[in-house]
PDB file of C-alpha atoms and ligand atoms in Angstrom:
ATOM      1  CA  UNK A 827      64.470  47.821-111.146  1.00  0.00           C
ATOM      2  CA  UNK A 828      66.608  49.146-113.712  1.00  0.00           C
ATOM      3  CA  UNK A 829      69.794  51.351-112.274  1.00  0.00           C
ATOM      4  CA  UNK A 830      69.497  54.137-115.000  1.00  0.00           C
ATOM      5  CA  UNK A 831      73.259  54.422-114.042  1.00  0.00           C
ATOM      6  CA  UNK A 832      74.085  50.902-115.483  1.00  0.00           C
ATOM      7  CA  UNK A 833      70.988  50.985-117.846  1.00  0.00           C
ATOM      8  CA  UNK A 834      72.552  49.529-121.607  1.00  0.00           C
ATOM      9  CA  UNK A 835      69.354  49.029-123.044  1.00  0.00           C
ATOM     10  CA  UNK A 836      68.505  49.563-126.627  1.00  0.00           C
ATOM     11  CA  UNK A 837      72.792  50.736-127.312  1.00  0.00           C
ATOM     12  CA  UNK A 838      74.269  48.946-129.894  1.00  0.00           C
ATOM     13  CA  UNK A 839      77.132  47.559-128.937  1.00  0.00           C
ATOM     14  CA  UNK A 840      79.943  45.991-131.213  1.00  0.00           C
ATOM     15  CA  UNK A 841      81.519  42.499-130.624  1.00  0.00           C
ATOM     16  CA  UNK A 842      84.573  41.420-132.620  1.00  0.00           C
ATOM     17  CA  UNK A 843      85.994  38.101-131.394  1.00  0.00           C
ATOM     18  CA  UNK A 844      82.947  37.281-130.520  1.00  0.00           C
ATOM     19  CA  UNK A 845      82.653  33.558-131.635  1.00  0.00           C
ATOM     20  CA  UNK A 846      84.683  31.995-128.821  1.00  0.00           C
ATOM     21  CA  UNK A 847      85.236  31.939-125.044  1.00  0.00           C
ATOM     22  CA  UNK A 848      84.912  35.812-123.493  1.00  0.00           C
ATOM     23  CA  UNK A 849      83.254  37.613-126.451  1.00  0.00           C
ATOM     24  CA  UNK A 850      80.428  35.001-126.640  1.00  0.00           C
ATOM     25  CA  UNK A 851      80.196  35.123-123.048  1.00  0.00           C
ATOM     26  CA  UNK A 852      79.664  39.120-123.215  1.00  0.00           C
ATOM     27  CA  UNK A 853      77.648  39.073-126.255  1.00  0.00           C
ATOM     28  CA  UNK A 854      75.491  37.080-123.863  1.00  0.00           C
ATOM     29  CA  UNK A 855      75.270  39.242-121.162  1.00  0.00           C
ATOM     30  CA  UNK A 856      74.614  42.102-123.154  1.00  0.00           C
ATOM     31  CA  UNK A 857      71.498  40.813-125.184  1.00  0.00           C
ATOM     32  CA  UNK A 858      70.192  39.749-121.676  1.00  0.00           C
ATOM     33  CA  UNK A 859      70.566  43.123-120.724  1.00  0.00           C
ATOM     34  CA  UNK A 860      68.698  44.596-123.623  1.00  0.00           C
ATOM     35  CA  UNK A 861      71.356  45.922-125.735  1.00  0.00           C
ATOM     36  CA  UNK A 862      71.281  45.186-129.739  1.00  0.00           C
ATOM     37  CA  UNK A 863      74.449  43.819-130.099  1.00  0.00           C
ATOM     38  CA  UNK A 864      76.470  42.535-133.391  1.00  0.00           C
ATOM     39  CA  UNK A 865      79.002  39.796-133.159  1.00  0.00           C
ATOM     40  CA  UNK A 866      81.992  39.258-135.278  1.00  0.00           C
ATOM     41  CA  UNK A 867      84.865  37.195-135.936  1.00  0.00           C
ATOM     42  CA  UNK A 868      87.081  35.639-138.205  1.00  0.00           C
ATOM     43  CA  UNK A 869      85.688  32.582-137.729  1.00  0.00           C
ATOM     44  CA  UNK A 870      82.408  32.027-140.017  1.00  0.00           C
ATOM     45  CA  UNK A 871      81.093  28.381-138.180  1.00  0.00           C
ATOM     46  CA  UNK A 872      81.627  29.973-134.903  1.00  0.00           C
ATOM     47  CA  UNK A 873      79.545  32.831-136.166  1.00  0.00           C
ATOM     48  CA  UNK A 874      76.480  30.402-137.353  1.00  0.00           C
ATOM     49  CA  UNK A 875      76.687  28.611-133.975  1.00  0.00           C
ATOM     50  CA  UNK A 876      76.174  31.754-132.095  1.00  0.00           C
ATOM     51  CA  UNK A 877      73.857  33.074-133.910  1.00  0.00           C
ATOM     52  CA  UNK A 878      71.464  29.926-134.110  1.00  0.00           C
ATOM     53  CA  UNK A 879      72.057  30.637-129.936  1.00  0.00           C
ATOM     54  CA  UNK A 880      71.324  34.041-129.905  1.00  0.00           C
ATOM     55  CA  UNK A 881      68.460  34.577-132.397  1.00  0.00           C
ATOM     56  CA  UNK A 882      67.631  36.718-135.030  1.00  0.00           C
ATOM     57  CA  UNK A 883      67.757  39.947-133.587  1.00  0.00           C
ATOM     58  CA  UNK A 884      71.591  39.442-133.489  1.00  0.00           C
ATOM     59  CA  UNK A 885      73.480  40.361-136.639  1.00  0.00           C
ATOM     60  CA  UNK A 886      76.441  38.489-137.141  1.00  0.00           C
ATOM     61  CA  UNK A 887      79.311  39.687-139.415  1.00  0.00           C
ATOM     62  CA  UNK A 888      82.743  37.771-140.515  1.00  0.00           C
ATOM     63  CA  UNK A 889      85.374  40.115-140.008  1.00  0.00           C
ATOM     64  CA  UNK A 890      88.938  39.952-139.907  1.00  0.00           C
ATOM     65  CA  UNK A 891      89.698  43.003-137.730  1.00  0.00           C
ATOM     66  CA  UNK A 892      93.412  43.383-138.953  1.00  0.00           C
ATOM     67  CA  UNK A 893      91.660  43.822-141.898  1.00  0.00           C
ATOM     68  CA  UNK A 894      90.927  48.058-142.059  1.00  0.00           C
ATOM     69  CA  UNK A 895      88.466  47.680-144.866  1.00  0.00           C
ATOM     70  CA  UNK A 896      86.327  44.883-142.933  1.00  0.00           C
ATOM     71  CA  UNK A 897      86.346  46.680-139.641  1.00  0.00           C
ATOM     72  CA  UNK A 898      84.926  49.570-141.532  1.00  0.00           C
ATOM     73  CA  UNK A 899      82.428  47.261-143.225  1.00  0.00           C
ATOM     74  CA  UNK A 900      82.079  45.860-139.454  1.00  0.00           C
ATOM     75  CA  UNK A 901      80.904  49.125-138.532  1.00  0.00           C
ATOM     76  CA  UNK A 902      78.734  50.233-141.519  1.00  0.00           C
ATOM     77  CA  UNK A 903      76.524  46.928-141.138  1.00  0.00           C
ATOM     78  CA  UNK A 904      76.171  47.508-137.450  1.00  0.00           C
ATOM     79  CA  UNK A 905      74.904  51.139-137.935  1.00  0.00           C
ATOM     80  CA  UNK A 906      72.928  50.351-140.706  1.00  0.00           C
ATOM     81  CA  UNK A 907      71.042  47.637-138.755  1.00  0.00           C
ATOM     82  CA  UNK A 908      70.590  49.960-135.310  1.00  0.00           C
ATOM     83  CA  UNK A 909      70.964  53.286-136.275  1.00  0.00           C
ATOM     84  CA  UNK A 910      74.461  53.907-134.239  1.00  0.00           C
ATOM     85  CA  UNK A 911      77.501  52.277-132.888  1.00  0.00           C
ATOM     86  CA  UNK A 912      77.217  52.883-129.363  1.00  0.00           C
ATOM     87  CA  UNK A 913      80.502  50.725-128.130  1.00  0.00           C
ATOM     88  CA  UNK A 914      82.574  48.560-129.444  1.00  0.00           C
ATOM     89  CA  UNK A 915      84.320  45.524-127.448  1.00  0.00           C
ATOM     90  CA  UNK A 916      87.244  43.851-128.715  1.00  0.00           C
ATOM     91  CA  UNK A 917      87.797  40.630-127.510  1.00  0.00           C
ATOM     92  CA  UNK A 918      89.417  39.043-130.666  1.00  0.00           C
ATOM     93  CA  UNK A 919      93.061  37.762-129.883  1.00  0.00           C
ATOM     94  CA  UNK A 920      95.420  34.828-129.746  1.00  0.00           C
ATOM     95  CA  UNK A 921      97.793  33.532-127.100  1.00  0.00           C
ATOM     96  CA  UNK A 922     100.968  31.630-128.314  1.00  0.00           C
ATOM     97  CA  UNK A 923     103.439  30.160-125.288  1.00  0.00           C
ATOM     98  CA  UNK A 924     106.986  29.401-126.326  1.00  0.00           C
ATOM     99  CA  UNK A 925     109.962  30.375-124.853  1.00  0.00           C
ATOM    100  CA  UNK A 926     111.652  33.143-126.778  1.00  0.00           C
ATOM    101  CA  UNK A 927     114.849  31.427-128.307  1.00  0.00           C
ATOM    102  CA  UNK A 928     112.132  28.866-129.628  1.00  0.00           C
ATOM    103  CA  UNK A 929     109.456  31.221-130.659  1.00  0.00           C
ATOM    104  CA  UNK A 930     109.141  31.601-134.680  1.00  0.00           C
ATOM    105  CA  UNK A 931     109.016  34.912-135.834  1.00  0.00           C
ATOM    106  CA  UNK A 932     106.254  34.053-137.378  1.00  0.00           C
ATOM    107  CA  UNK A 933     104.167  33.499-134.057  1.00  0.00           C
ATOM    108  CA  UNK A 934     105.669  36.769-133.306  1.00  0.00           C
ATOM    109  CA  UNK A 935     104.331  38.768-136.360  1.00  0.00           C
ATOM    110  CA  UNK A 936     101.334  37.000-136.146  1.00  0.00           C
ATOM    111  CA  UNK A 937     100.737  38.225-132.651  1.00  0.00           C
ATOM    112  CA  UNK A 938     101.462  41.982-132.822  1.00  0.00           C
ATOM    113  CA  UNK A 939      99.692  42.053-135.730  1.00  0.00           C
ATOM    114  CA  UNK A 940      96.450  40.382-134.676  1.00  0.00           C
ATOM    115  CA  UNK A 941      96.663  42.115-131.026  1.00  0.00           C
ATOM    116  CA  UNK A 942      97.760  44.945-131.696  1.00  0.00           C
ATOM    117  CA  UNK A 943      97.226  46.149-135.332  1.00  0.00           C
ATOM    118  CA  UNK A 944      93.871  44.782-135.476  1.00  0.00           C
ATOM    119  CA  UNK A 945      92.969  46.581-131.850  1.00  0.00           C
ATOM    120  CA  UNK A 946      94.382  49.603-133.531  1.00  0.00           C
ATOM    121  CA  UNK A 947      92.424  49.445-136.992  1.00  0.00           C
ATOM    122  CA  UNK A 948      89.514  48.493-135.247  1.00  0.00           C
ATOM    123  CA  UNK A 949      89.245  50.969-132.799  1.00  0.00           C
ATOM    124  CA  UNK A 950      89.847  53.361-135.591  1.00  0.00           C
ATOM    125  CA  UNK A 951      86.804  52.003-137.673  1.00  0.00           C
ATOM    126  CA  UNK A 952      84.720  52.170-134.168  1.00  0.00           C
ATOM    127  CA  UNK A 953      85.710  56.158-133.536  1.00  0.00           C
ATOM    128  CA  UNK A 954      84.647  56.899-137.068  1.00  0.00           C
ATOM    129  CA  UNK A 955      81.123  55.753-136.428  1.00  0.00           C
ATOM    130  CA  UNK A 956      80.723  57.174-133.265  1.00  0.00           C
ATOM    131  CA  UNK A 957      81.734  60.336-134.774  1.00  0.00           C
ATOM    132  CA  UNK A 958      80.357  63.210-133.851  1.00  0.00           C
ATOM    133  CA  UNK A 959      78.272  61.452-131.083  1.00  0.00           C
ATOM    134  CA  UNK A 960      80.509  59.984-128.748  1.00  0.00           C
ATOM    135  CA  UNK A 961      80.741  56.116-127.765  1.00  0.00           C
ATOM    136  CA  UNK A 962      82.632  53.439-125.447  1.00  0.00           C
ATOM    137  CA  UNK A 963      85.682  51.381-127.179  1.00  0.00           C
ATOM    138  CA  UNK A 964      87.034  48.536-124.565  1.00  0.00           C
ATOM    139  CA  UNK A 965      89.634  45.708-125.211  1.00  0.00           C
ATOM    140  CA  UNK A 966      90.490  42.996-123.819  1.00  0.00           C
ATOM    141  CA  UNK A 967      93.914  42.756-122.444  1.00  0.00           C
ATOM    142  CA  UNK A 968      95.658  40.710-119.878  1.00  0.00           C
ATOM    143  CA  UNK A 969      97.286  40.626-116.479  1.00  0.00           C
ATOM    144  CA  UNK A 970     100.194  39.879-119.374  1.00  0.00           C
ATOM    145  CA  UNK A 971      99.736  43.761-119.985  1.00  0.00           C
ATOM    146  CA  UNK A 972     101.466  43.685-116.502  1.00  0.00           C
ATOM    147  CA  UNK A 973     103.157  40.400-115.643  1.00  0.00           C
ATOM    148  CA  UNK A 974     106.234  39.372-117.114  1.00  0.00           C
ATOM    149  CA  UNK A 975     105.610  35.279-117.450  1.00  0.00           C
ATOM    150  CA  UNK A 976     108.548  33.096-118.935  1.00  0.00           C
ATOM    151  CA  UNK A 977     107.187  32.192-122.427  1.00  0.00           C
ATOM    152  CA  UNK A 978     105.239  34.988-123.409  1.00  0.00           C
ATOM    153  CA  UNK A 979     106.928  37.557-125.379  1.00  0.00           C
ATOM    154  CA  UNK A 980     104.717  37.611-127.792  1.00  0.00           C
ATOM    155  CA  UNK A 981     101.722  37.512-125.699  1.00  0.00           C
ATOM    156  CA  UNK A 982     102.644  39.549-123.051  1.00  0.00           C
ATOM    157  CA  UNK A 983     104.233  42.583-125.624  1.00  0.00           C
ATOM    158  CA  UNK A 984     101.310  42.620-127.576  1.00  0.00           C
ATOM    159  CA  UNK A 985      99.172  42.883-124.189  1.00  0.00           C
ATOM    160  CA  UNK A 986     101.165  45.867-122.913  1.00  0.00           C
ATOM    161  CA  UNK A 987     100.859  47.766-126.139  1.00  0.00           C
ATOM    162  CA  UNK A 988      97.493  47.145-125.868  1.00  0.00           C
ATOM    163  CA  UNK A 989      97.906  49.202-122.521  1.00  0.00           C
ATOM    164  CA  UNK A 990      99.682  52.485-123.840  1.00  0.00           C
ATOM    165  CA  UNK A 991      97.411  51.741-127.602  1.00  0.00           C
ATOM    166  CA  UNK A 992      94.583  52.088-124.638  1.00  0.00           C
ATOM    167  CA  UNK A 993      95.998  55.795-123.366  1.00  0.00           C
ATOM    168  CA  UNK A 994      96.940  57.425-126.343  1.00  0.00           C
ATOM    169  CA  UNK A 995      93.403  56.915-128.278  1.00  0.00           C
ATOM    170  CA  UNK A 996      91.401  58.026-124.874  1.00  0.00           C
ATOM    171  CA  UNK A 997      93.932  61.339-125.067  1.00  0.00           C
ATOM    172  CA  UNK A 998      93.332  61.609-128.512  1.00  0.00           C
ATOM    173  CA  UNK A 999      89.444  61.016-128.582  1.00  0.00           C
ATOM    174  CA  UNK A1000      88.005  62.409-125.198  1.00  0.00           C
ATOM    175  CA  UNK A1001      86.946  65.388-127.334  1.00  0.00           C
ATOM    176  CA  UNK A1002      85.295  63.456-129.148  1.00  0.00           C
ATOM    177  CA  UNK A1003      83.442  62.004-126.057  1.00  0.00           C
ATOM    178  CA  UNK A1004      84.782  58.870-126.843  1.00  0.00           C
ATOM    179  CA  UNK A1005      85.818  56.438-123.847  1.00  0.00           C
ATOM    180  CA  UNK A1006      89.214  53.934-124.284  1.00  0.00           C
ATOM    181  CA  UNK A1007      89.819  51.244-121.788  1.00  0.00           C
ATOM    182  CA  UNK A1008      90.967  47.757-121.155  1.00  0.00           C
ATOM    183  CA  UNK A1009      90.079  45.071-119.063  1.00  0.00           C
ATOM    184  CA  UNK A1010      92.095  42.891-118.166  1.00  0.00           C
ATOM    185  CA  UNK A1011      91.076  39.106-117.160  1.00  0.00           C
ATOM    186  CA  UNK A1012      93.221  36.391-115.127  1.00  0.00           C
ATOM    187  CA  UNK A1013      93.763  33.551-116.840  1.00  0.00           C
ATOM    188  CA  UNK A1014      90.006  31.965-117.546  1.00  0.00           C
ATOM    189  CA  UNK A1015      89.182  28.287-118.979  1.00  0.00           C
ATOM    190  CA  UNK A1016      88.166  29.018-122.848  1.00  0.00           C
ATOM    191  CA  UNK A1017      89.421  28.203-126.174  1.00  0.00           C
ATOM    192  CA  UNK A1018      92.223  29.815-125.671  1.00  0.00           C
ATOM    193  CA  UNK A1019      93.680  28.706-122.833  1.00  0.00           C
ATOM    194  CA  UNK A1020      91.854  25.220-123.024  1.00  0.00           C
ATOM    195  CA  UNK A1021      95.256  22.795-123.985  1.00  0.00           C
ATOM    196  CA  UNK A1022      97.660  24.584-121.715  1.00  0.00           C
ATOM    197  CA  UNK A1023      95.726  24.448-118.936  1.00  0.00           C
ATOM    198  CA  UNK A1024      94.946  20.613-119.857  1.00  0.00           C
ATOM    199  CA  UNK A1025      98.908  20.413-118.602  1.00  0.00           C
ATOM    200  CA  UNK A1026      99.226  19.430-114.872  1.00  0.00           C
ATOM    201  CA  UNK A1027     102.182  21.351-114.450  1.00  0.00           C
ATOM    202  CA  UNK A1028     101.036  24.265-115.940  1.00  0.00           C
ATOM    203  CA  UNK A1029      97.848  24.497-114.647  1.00  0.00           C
ATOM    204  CA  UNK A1030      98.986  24.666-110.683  1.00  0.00           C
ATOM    205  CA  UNK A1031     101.681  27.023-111.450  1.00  0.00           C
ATOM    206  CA  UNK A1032      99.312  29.505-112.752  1.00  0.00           C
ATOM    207  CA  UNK A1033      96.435  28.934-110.048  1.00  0.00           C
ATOM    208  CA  UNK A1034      99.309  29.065-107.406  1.00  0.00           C
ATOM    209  CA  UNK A1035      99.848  32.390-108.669  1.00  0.00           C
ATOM    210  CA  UNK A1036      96.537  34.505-108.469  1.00  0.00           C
ATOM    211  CA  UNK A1037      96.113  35.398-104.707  1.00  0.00           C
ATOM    212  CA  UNK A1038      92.037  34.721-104.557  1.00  0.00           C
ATOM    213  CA  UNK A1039      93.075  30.880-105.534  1.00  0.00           C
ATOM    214  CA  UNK A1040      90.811  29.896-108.500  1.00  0.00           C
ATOM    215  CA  UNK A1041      90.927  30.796-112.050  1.00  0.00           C
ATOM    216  CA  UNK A1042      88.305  33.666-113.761  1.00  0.00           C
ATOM    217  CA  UNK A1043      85.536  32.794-114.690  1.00  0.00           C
ATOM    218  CA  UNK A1044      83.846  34.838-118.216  1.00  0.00           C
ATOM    219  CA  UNK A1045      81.354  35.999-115.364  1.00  0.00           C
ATOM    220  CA  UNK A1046      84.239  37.762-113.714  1.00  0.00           C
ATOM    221  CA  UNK A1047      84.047  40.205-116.488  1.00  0.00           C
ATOM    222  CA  UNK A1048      80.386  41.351-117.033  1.00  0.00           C
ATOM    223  CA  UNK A1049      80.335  44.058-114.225  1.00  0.00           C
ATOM    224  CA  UNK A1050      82.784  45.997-115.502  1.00  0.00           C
ATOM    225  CA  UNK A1051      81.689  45.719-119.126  1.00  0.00           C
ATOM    226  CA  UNK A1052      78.532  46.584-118.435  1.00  0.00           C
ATOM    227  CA  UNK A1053      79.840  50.230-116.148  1.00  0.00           C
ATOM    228  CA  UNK A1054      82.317  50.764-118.919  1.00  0.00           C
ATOM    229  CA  UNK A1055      79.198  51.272-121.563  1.00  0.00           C
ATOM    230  CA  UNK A1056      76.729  52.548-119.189  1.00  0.00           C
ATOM    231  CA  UNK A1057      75.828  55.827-118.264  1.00  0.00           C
ATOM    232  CA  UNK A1058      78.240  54.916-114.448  1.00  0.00           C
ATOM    233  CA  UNK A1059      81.096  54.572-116.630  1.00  0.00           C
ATOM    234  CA  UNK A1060      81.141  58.093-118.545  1.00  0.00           C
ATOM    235  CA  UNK A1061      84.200  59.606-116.762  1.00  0.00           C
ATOM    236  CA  UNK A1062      86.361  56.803-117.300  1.00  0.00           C
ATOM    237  CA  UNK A1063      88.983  56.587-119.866  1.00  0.00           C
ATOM    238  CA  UNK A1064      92.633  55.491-120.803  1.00  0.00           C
ATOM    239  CA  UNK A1065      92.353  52.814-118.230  1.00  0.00           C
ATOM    240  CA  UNK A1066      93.288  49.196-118.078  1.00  0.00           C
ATOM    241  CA  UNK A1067      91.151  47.608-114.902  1.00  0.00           C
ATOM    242  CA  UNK A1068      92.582  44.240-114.100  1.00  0.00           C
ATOM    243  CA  UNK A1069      89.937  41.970-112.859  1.00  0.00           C
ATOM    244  CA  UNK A1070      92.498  38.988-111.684  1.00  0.00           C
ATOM    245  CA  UNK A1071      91.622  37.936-108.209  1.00  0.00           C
ATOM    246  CA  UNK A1072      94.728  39.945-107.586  1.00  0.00           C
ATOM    247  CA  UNK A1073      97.333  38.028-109.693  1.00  0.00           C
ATOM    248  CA  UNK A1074      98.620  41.501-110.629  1.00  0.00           C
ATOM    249  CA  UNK A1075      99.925  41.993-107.213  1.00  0.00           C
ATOM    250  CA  UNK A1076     102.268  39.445-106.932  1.00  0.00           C
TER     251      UNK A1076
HETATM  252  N1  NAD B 714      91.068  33.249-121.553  1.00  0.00           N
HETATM  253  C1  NAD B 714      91.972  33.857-120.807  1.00  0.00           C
HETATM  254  O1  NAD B 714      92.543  33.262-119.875  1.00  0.00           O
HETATM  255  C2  NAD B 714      92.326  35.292-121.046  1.00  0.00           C
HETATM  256  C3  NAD B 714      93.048  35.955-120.048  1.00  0.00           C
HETATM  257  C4  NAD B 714      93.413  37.277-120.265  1.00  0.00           C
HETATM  258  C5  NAD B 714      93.047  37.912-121.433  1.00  0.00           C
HETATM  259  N2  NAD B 714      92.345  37.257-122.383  1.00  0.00           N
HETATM  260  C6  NAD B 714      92.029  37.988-123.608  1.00  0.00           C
HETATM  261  O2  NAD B 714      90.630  38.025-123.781  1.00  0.00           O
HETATM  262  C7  NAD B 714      90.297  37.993-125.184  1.00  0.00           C
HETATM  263  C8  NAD B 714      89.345  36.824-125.445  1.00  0.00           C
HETATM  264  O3  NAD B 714      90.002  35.621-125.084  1.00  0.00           O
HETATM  265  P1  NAD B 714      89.272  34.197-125.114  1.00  0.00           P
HETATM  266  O4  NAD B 714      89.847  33.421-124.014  1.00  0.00           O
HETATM  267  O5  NAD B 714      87.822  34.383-125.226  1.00  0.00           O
HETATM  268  O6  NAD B 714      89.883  33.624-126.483  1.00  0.00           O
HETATM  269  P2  NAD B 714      89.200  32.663-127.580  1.00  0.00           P
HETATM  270  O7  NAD B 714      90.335  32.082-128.358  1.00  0.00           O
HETATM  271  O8  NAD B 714      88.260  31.731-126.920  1.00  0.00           O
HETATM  272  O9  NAD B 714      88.395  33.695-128.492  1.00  0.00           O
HETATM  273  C9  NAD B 714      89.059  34.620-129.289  1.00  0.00           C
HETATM  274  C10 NAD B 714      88.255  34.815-130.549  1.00  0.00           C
HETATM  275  O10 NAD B 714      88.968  35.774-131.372  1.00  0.00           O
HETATM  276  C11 NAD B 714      88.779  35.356-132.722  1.00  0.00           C
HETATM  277  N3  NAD B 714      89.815  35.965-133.570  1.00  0.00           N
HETATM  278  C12 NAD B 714      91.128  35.641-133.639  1.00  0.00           C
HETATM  279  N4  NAD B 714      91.737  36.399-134.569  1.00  0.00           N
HETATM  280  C13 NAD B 714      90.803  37.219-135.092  1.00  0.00           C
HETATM  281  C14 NAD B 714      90.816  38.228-136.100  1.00  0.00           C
HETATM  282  N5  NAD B 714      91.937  38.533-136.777  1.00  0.00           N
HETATM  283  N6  NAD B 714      89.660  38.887-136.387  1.00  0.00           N
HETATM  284  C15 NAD B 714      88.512  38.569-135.720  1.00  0.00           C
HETATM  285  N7  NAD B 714      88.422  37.608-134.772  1.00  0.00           N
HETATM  286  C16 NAD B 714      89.567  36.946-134.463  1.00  0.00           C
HETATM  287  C17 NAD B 714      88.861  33.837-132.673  1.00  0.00           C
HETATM  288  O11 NAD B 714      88.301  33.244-133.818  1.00  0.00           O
HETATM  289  C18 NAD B 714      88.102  33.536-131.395  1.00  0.00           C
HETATM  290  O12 NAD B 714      86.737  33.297-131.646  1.00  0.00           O
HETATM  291  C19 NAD B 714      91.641  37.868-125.917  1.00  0.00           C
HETATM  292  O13 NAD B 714      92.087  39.130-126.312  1.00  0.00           O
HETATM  293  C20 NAD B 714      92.564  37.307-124.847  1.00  0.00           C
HETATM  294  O14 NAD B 714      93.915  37.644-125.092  1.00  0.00           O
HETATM  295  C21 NAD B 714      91.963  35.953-122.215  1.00  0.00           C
END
């Protein structure tokens, strides 16, 4: 049977960082669910691979989204190939570790600007198609929006901006019957997070310290995604959900 409350067939969703890890997991889901869904990222090869896994019905755009003119194009090629842009899901980011008096600015720049400029300038480019008829918008922050870990200042202040970027555009655009939230994951096994939690060391000290004892999993995530496009999930906005087997409690 098909819940009409958490029916997403037919919408087309949106997914930039899409090539790796999270994204590709949700562009996943979301096919198998019926949606028509574009992927994007700034990586071309991890584009072809996808899309040789997904199949034609996918279309798969490069796009840089701290670049405003490609997460425009982003958006034009996605409503020219389905008609609309029902949602768009942000799961582009990257995740540098060093401890601050180390930390290049550089790797600091770098971060705010691909985090949190490119959420901004892509969320702009999403409310601009959904003009005039509404839509869903949902990034992908981190328990880091929260948590203060040793090591991550530029992770972990480009994840809370994330979290007040997240409230101001769902003040700004629930006129618009547009819908701003975050989810935010536990630390997961992907491309990402792949070397540092090859380290020993590491690796316990973060599983000692999410409360449910084991790291997420990218299935973790598809519940919510799914209620934050689907009909369920109209009422909810400016939020940042953590879904962390609690490691936001400690
Ligand atoms: N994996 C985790 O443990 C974890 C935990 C909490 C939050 N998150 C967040 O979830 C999201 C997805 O993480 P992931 O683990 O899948 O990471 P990942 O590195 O596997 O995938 C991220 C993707 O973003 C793309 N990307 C990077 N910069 C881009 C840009 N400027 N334009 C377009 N695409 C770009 C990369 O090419 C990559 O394919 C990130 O925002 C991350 O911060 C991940």
């Amino acid at each position: 049977m098909n819940d009409p409350l958490f029916d997403i067939r037919g919408k087309s969703i949106v997914v930039a960082g899409a090539g790796s890890g999270l994204g590709r997991a949700v562009a996943r889901a979301l096919i198998a669910r019926g949606a028509r869904v574009t992927v994007a990222d700034i990586s071309t090869e991890s584009l072809i691979a996808l899309g040789t896994e997904l199949g034609k019905d996918v279309l798969s755009c490069p796009t840089d989204i701290t670049s405003e003119k490609q997460a425009n194009a982003l958006m034009a090629r996605a409503a020219e190939r389905f008609g609309a842009v029902d949602g768009v899901i942000n799961t582009a980011g990257i995740l540098r570790i060093a401890p601050a008096l180390e930390m290049k600015e550089e790797t600091f720049r770098q971060s705010m600007d691909i985090n949190v400029t490119g959420a901004f300038l892509l969320s702009r480019a999403a409310a601009r198609a959904m003009e005039g008829k509404g839509g869903r918008i949902i990034h992908f922050a981190s328990v880091s929006s929260f948590v203060s870990n040793i090591n991550y200042a530029a992770y972990a202040t480009s994840k809370a901006a994330m979290w007040q970027l997240t409230r101001v555009l769902a003040r700004e655009w629930a006129p618009k019957g547009i819908t701003v939230n975050s989810i935010g994951p536990a630390m997961t096994e992907t491309g990402m997070t792949v070397d540092y939690m090859s380290d020993g060391a590491f690796r316990a000290q973060a599983l000692a310290s999410i409360p449910m004892g084991r790291f997420g999993s990218p299935d973790d995530l598809i519940g919510m995604v799914v209620l934050l496009l689907a009909p369920a999930g109209a009422f909810i906005t400016g939020q940042t959900l953590y879904i962390d087997g609690g490691r936001t409690l400690v």
